[in-house]
Short mmCIF file of C-alpha atoms in Angstrom, two decimals:
data_model
loop_
_atom_site.label_atom_id
_atom_site.label_comp_id
_atom_site.label_asym_id
_atom_site.label_seq_id
_atom_site.Cartn_x
_atom_site.Cartn_y
_atom_site.Cartn_z
CA MET M 16 60.77 -13.40 47.51
CA ARG M 17 58.59 -13.78 44.37
CA GLN M 18 56.59 -16.61 46.06
CA THR M 19 56.11 -14.45 49.16
CA VAL M 20 54.66 -11.56 47.03
CA ASP M 21 52.53 -13.99 45.10
CA GLY M 22 51.29 -15.50 48.29
CA ARG M 23 50.33 -12.10 49.76
CA LEU M 24 48.45 -11.25 46.50
CA ARG M 25 46.48 -14.40 46.69
CA GLN M 26 45.58 -13.82 50.31
CA ALA M 27 44.72 -10.27 49.59
CA ARG M 28 42.51 -11.27 46.68
CA THR M 29 40.72 -13.87 48.84
CA ALA M 30 40.14 -11.37 51.60
CA LEU M 31 38.72 -8.76 49.24
CA ALA M 32 36.39 -11.41 47.76
CA VAL M 33 35.19 -12.22 51.26
CA GLY M 34 34.54 -8.45 51.62
CA PHE M 35 32.44 -8.45 48.54
CA LEU M 36 30.58 -11.47 49.75
CA LEU M 37 29.84 -9.89 53.14
CA GLN M 38 28.52 -6.71 51.43
CA GLY M 39 26.28 -8.79 49.16
CA THR M 40 24.95 -10.73 52.28
CA ALA M 41 24.03 -7.57 54.18
CA PHE M 42 22.52 -5.76 51.22
CA ALA M 43 20.36 -8.69 50.15
CA LEU M 44 19.11 -9.39 53.69
CA LEU M 45 18.07 -5.75 54.01
CA VAL M 46 16.20 -5.43 50.65
CA THR M 47 14.50 -8.71 50.91
CA SER M 48 13.11 -7.72 54.38
CA ILE M 49 11.39 -4.56 53.10
CA PRO M 50 7.86 -5.81 53.91
CA GLU M 51 8.89 -6.76 57.43
CA ILE M 52 10.57 -3.40 57.79
CA GLN M 53 7.48 -1.58 56.68
CA HIS M 54 5.35 -3.52 59.12
CA ARG M 55 7.70 -3.00 62.12
CA TYR M 56 7.92 0.71 61.55
CA GLY M 57 4.56 1.51 60.13
CA LEU M 58 6.14 2.86 56.95
CA SER M 59 3.40 3.52 54.33
CA ASP M 60 3.66 2.61 50.65
CA SER M 61 3.72 6.35 49.68
CA LEU M 62 6.72 6.98 52.13
CA LEU M 63 8.61 3.88 51.14
CA PRO M 64 10.08 5.29 47.83
CA VAL M 65 11.35 8.30 49.70
CA PHE M 66 13.33 6.18 52.14
CA LEU M 67 14.59 3.94 49.39
CA ALA M 68 15.71 6.92 47.19
CA ALA M 69 17.60 8.42 50.11
CA VAL M 70 19.92 5.44 50.36
CA PRO M 71 21.59 5.78 46.98
CA VAL M 72 21.76 9.61 47.34
CA LEU M 73 23.68 9.17 50.58
CA ALA M 74 25.76 6.45 49.03
CA GLY M 75 26.85 8.84 46.37
CA VAL M 76 27.81 11.29 49.20
CA GLY M 77 29.70 8.55 51.07
CA SER M 78 31.47 7.56 47.86
CA VAL M 79 32.62 11.04 47.15
CA GLY M 80 33.57 11.66 50.76
CA SER M 81 35.54 8.47 50.96
CA GLU M 82 38.00 9.75 48.39
CA GLN M 83 39.16 12.41 50.84
CA LEU M 84 39.46 9.77 53.56
CA VAL M 85 41.58 7.56 51.39
CA LYS M 86 43.92 10.32 50.62
CA ARG M 87 44.51 10.92 54.35
CA SER M 88 44.75 7.20 55.22
CA SER M 89 44.34 4.42 52.64
CA ALA M 90 41.65 2.47 50.86
CA ARG M 91 42.49 -0.53 53.13
CA GLY M 92 42.16 1.79 56.22
CA VAL M 93 38.76 3.07 55.21
CA LEU M 94 37.47 -0.45 54.26
CA ARG M 95 38.58 -1.94 57.55
CA ILE M 96 36.40 0.54 59.45
CA VAL M 97 33.25 0.92 57.19
CA GLN M 98 32.61 -2.77 56.46
CA PRO M 99 31.93 -3.82 60.03
CA ALA M 100 30.12 -0.53 60.56
CA VAL M 101 27.76 -1.36 57.66
CA CYS M 102 26.97 -4.65 59.42
CA LEU M 103 26.17 -2.77 62.62
CA THR M 104 23.79 -0.41 60.84
CA LEU M 105 21.99 -3.52 59.48
CA ALA M 106 21.50 -4.55 63.08
CA ALA M 107 20.32 -1.07 63.98
CA ALA M 108 17.59 -1.26 61.33
CA GLY M 109 16.16 -4.20 63.22
CA PHE M 110 16.28 -2.74 66.74
CA GLY M 111 14.08 0.26 66.45
CA ASP M 112 10.25 0.72 66.06
CA ARG M 113 10.00 4.52 65.17
CA LEU M 114 10.44 6.10 61.82
CA TRP M 115 13.17 8.48 62.84
CA GLN M 116 15.20 5.41 64.05
CA LEU M 117 14.71 3.75 60.67
CA ALA M 118 15.67 6.91 58.84
CA LEU M 119 18.87 7.20 60.96
CA ALA M 120 19.76 3.54 60.39
CA LEU M 121 19.13 3.62 56.61
CA GLY M 122 20.88 6.96 56.32
CA LEU M 123 24.06 5.59 58.03
CA PHE M 124 23.78 2.44 55.86
CA GLY M 125 23.70 4.51 52.75
CA LEU M 126 26.74 6.80 53.61
CA LEU M 127 28.75 3.76 54.68
CA VAL M 128 27.83 1.65 51.70
CA GLY M 129 29.02 4.44 49.49
CA ALA M 130 32.36 4.50 51.24
CA LEU M 131 32.49 0.79 51.27
CA ASP M 132 31.75 0.43 47.51
CA ALA M 133 34.36 3.01 46.63
CA SER M 134 37.12 1.64 48.75
CA MET M 135 36.50 -1.94 47.82
CA ASN M 136 36.59 -1.15 44.02
CA MET M 137 39.69 0.98 44.54
CA LEU M 138 41.46 -2.09 46.09
CA GLY M 139 40.01 -4.36 43.33
CA VAL M 140 41.35 -2.15 40.63
CA GLY M 141 44.66 -2.03 42.37
CA LEU M 142 44.88 -5.80 42.59
CA GLN M 143 43.88 -6.12 38.98
CA HIS M 144 46.76 -3.80 38.03
CA ARG M 145 49.17 -6.06 39.94
CA TYR M 146 47.68 -9.23 38.35
CA GLY M 147 47.88 -7.72 34.89
CA ARG M 148 44.54 -9.34 33.94
CA SER M 149 40.85 -8.98 34.61
CA ILE M 150 39.82 -10.24 38.06
CA MET M 151 37.05 -7.76 38.90
CA LEU M 152 34.25 -10.07 37.60
CA GLY M 153 35.24 -12.58 40.23
CA PHE M 154 34.68 -9.98 42.96
CA HIS M 155 31.26 -9.13 41.60
CA ALA M 156 30.45 -12.85 41.46
CA ALA M 157 31.38 -13.03 45.18
CA PHE M 158 28.86 -10.24 45.76
CA SER M 159 26.22 -12.21 43.95
CA LEU M 160 27.10 -15.31 46.06
CA GLY M 161 26.74 -13.20 49.21
CA ALA M 162 23.39 -11.90 48.00
CA ILE M 163 22.20 -15.50 47.51
CA LEU M 164 23.28 -16.11 51.12
CA GLY M 165 21.51 -13.09 52.43
CA GLY M 166 18.43 -13.99 50.51
CA GLY M 167 18.52 -17.52 51.97
CA ILE M 168 18.91 -16.19 55.48
CA ALA M 169 15.89 -13.80 54.87
CA TRP M 170 13.84 -16.88 53.70
CA LEU M 171 14.82 -18.78 56.81
CA GLY M 172 13.83 -15.88 58.99
CA ALA M 173 10.40 -15.57 57.29
CA HIS M 174 9.80 -19.29 57.38
CA ASP M 175 10.60 -19.49 61.14
CA ASP M 176 8.81 -16.22 61.96
CA LEU M 177 11.89 -14.50 63.35
CA SER M 178 11.69 -10.91 64.36
CA LEU M 179 13.78 -8.31 62.57
CA PHE M 180 15.61 -7.74 65.83
CA ALA M 181 16.69 -11.48 65.96
CA LEU M 182 17.26 -11.82 62.21
CA PHE M 183 19.36 -8.74 61.69
CA GLY M 184 21.07 -8.85 65.13
CA THR M 185 22.09 -12.47 64.76
CA THR M 186 23.45 -12.03 61.32
CA ALA M 187 25.36 -8.86 62.28
CA ALA M 188 26.95 -10.84 65.13
CA VAL M 189 28.36 -13.25 62.54
CA LEU M 190 29.22 -10.72 59.83
CA VAL M 191 31.14 -8.28 62.07
CA PRO M 192 33.79 -10.72 63.25
CA LEU M 193 34.21 -12.06 59.68
CA ALA M 194 34.70 -8.50 58.37
CA LEU M 195 37.31 -7.77 61.03
CA LEU M 196 39.12 -11.01 60.21
CA ALA M 197 39.10 -10.40 56.49
CA GLY M 198 40.26 -6.84 57.07
CA THR M 199 43.62 -8.14 58.51
CA ARG M 200 44.41 -9.45 54.96
CA PHE M 201 43.06 -6.60 52.84
CA PRO M 202 45.75 -5.52 50.31
CA GLY M 203 48.02 -2.71 51.35
CA ARG M 204 51.19 -1.04 49.92
CA ALA M 205 53.16 -4.37 50.32
CA GLU M 206 50.80 -6.02 47.92
CA LEU M 207 49.70 -3.26 45.72
CA GLY M 208 52.88 -1.05 45.52
CA ASP M 209 51.92 2.08 43.60
CA ALA M 210 48.97 0.48 41.79
CA VAL M 211 46.20 2.35 43.65
CA ARG M 212 47.92 5.69 43.21
CA GLU M 213 48.47 5.02 39.51
CA ALA M 214 44.83 4.11 39.15
CA ALA M 215 43.74 7.25 40.93
CA GLU M 216 45.95 9.43 38.72
CA ALA M 217 44.48 7.72 35.64
CA ALA M 218 40.98 8.27 36.91
CA ALA M 219 41.71 11.97 37.52
CA ARG M 220 42.87 12.58 33.86
CA SER M 221 40.40 14.26 31.73
CA ILE M 222 38.52 12.22 29.07
CA PRO M 223 35.51 13.35 26.93
CA TRP M 224 32.09 12.50 28.05
CA ARG M 225 30.44 12.17 24.72
CA PRO M 226 31.78 8.77 23.52
CA LEU M 227 30.66 7.37 26.99
CA LEU M 228 27.12 8.68 26.97
CA PRO M 229 25.45 5.66 25.21
CA LEU M 230 27.24 3.35 27.71
CA CYS M 231 26.14 5.62 30.60
CA LEU M 232 22.58 5.24 29.36
CA ALA M 233 22.90 1.49 29.18
CA MET M 234 24.43 1.39 32.71
CA ALA M 235 21.54 3.59 34.12
CA ALA M 236 18.97 1.37 32.47
CA ALA M 237 20.50 -1.80 33.84
CA TYR M 238 20.68 -0.40 37.33
CA ILE M 239 17.07 0.82 37.24
CA ALA M 240 16.05 -2.72 36.44
CA ASP M 241 18.32 -4.12 39.18
CA ALA M 242 16.95 -1.51 41.78
CA SER M 243 13.39 -2.51 40.76
CA VAL M 244 14.13 -6.16 41.52
CA SER M 245 16.18 -5.52 44.66
CA ASN M 246 13.62 -3.21 46.26
CA TYR M 247 10.27 -4.50 45.02
CA SER M 248 10.38 -8.09 43.89
CA VAL M 249 9.61 -9.40 47.38
CA LYS M 250 6.99 -6.72 47.98
CA TYR M 251 5.36 -7.39 44.57
CA LEU M 252 4.90 -11.03 45.46
CA THR M 253 3.51 -10.37 48.88
CA ASP M 254 1.24 -7.49 48.09
CA GLY M 255 0.58 -8.04 44.39
CA LEU M 256 0.43 -11.84 44.09
CA HIS M 257 -0.53 -12.51 47.74
CA SER M 258 2.42 -14.83 48.37
CA ALA M 259 3.43 -16.13 51.76
CA ASP M 260 6.45 -14.11 53.19
CA ASP M 261 8.94 -17.00 52.96
CA VAL M 262 7.95 -17.80 49.37
CA ALA M 263 8.26 -14.20 48.35
CA LYS M 264 11.99 -14.18 49.35
CA LEU M 265 12.62 -16.71 46.47
CA SER M 266 11.97 -14.00 43.93
CA TYR M 267 15.21 -12.11 44.82
CA LEU M 268 16.95 -15.40 45.55
CA GLY M 269 16.21 -16.82 42.16
CA TYR M 270 17.27 -13.54 40.51
CA MET M 271 20.68 -13.60 42.24
CA VAL M 272 21.23 -17.37 41.55
CA ALA M 273 20.67 -16.64 37.87
CA MET M 274 22.95 -13.62 38.12
CA LEU M 275 25.76 -15.70 39.64
CA LEU M 276 25.32 -18.45 37.05
CA GLY M 277 25.32 -15.98 34.27
CA ARG M 278 28.39 -14.21 35.48
CA THR M 279 30.16 -17.53 35.94
CA LEU M 280 29.54 -18.53 32.39
CA GLY M 281 29.20 -15.17 30.74
CA ASP M 282 32.75 -14.73 29.55
CA ARG M 283 32.48 -17.94 27.41
CA GLY M 284 29.36 -16.54 25.75
CA VAL M 285 31.17 -13.29 24.95
CA GLN M 286 34.18 -15.16 23.51
CA ARG M 287 31.79 -17.23 21.30
CA TRP M 288 29.12 -14.80 20.16
CA GLY M 289 30.74 -11.42 20.90
CA PRO M 290 29.61 -8.59 23.25
CA VAL M 291 27.01 -7.06 20.84
CA THR M 292 25.05 -10.24 20.59
CA VAL M 293 25.30 -11.01 24.39
CA VAL M 294 24.25 -7.49 25.43
CA ARG M 295 21.30 -7.36 22.99
CA THR M 296 20.14 -10.82 23.75
CA GLY M 297 20.56 -10.16 27.51
CA ALA M 298 18.48 -7.05 27.25
CA ALA M 299 15.72 -8.88 25.40
CA VAL M 300 15.69 -11.67 27.89
CA ALA M 301 15.61 -9.34 30.83
CA ALA M 302 12.65 -7.53 29.28
CA LEU M 303 10.93 -10.97 28.81
CA GLY M 304 11.52 -11.65 32.46
CA PHE M 305 9.85 -8.35 33.49
CA ALA M 306 6.87 -9.20 31.17
CA ILE M 307 6.45 -12.61 32.73
CA ALA M 308 6.66 -11.28 36.23
CA ALA M 309 4.15 -8.49 35.46
CA ALA M 310 1.68 -10.91 33.97
CA ALA M 311 2.17 -13.66 36.50
CA PRO M 312 -1.02 -15.31 37.76
CA GLY M 313 0.71 -16.53 40.88
CA PRO M 314 3.98 -16.52 42.86
CA ALA M 315 5.64 -19.39 41.02
CA VAL M 316 5.41 -17.74 37.61
CA GLY M 317 6.55 -14.42 39.26
CA ILE M 318 9.64 -16.05 40.72
CA ALA M 319 10.37 -17.59 37.30
CA GLY M 320 10.15 -14.18 35.68
CA PHE M 321 12.55 -12.57 38.04
CA THR M 322 14.93 -15.55 37.71
CA LEU M 323 14.86 -15.18 33.93
CA LEU M 324 15.48 -11.35 34.39
CA GLY M 325 18.62 -12.12 36.41
CA LEU M 326 19.91 -14.31 33.70
CA GLY M 327 19.35 -11.67 31.10
CA ILE M 328 20.85 -8.77 32.89
CA CYS M 329 23.90 -10.47 34.44
CA ALA M 330 26.30 -9.81 31.57
CA ILE M 331 25.23 -6.21 30.65
CA ILE M 332 26.91 -4.38 33.42
CA PRO M 333 30.31 -6.04 33.14
CA GLN M 334 30.23 -5.46 29.37
CA VAL M 335 29.41 -1.72 29.90
CA PHE M 336 32.70 -1.48 31.91
CA ALA M 337 34.59 -3.55 29.29
CA ALA M 338 33.32 -1.37 26.41
CA GLY M 339 34.33 1.82 28.28
CA GLY M 340 37.84 0.41 28.83
CA ARG M 341 38.10 -0.33 25.08
CA LEU M 342 37.08 3.18 24.20
CA PHE M 343 39.98 4.66 26.36
CA PRO M 344 42.56 1.86 26.63
CA GLN M 345 45.11 4.25 28.15
CA ASP M 346 42.60 5.67 30.61
CA SER M 347 40.36 2.72 31.31
CA ASP M 348 40.15 3.51 35.07
CA ALA M 349 38.89 7.01 34.32
CA ALA M 350 36.21 5.57 32.03
CA VAL M 351 35.20 2.95 34.56
CA ALA M 352 34.95 5.57 37.32
CA ARG M 353 32.57 7.75 35.18
CA LEU M 354 30.43 4.82 34.14
CA ASN M 355 30.13 3.69 37.79
CA LEU M 356 28.36 6.99 38.67
CA PHE M 357 25.44 5.75 36.74
CA ASN M 358 25.10 2.91 39.18
CA TYR M 359 23.82 5.40 41.67
CA VAL M 360 21.66 7.23 38.89
CA GLY M 361 20.01 3.88 38.21
CA PHE M 362 19.25 3.18 41.86
CA LEU M 363 18.09 6.77 42.48
CA VAL M 364 15.65 6.62 39.51
CA GLY M 365 14.57 3.01 39.82
CA SER M 366 13.23 2.89 43.38
CA PRO M 367 11.08 5.95 43.30
CA LEU M 368 9.82 5.21 39.74
CA VAL M 369 8.51 1.74 40.55
CA GLY M 370 7.26 2.78 43.94
CA ALA M 371 5.35 5.83 42.69
CA LEU M 372 3.75 3.89 39.84
CA ALA M 373 2.83 0.98 42.22
CA ASP M 374 1.33 3.37 44.72
CA ALA M 375 -0.57 5.21 41.94
CA ALA M 376 -1.79 2.15 39.96
CA SER M 377 -0.37 -1.36 40.68
CA TYR M 378 2.85 -3.27 40.74
CA ARG M 379 2.03 -4.98 37.43
CA LEU M 380 1.86 -1.67 35.80
CA ALA M 381 5.02 -0.46 37.69
CA LEU M 382 7.10 -3.21 36.32
CA LEU M 383 6.41 -2.18 32.67
CA ALA M 384 8.59 1.01 33.28
CA PRO M 385 11.83 -0.81 33.83
CA LEU M 386 10.84 -3.24 31.06
CA ALA M 387 10.65 -0.35 28.59
CA LEU M 388 13.96 1.15 29.84
CA ILE M 389 15.92 -2.17 29.58
CA LEU M 390 14.78 -2.41 25.96
CA LEU M 391 16.63 0.83 25.33
CA ILE M 392 19.81 -1.20 25.48
CA VAL M 393 19.03 -3.19 22.39
CA PRO M 394 19.58 -0.27 19.83
CA LEU M 395 22.72 0.67 21.85
CA GLY M 396 24.23 -2.69 21.14
CA ASN M 397 26.69 -1.48 18.55
CA HIS M 398 28.47 0.65 21.10
CA PHE M 399 29.68 -2.63 22.72
CA ALA M 400 31.53 -3.73 19.57
CA PRO M 401 35.21 -4.47 20.22
CA ASP M 402 36.37 -2.41 17.11
CA ARG M 403 34.83 0.83 18.38
CA GLN M 404 37.88 2.61 19.58
CA HIS M 405 38.01 6.22 20.49
CA ARG M 406 41.12 8.17 19.63
CA ALA M 407 41.46 11.28 21.75
CA SER M 408 42.82 14.19 20.09
#
């Protein structure tokens, strides 16, 4: 019986990792195709930040709404539906040619991604409870691997001059069956027992905001930087550095490769030097990456800057979650849930901020804003120290 349960847990963990990978693929393919989307739909630079800002707003709505859906069914049931649906909205973004069609496709994408993110992380936390050790970093590494795959697909599409219709439609035709297949092995009650319910009850318990605020600021700054790269690295290379479309895709691809490498080796760095040193060094390296990209004389240096940025930022977000868990060891899920809200705050601020500055001045100047914000993490480094425990009264 023990072997059967362990086998189910391993299958469920693998299936969920595949889900994270597919999400990373779809997301990366969409954001690295922003210049092509603009061209197809005639979307101006002034309107682009509005469209990009709407996605995280709707993702937040979808994330909150998914909690009610999960209560009525289950996290597995929600994920089984929304993951293939996200892939279909990706295809829809490549099928139209009018702005209202793009707005509808991106709106649905945002709502569904919010529900997808919430349900996947609920299942991930549940599995982590059953395993009794940290396994969430592996799921996020799977997302990074998927993003590399999505960036590679976008590069091939640009290199071979594929239309968005062909690129998004063909990719969705592969991702949807994979999502349906992975859904047959997503963890349910047999694998999780009461772990999801216990995690939800822990997240519902009241904990004070004040000790978490420095970590919330660090999370928002990190995601502003991430949103800047996700939404504008390719466009900066094409419009600012006059790169070829296929070469421009390498900016986000290099960023995600460095992110995956750093997340794979990051735990060893934390064990050797401690989280404070890793976070402060990472923020400084990320700022240097922004500076190199902003000052780049050509595409190659720009790509190198974004790659260095990925190496610097890769460990910050996992360490924010870890520090929050140490502050409230009995209510770590509640702390993680609150910190995760600033994922959306970062994306909501990052896209319009960089887009507005680029439209008003230049992309070089626009990159200096997330550079300054990522440096705010350096003086916050002490809040990541392992001995900073909060004792609730």
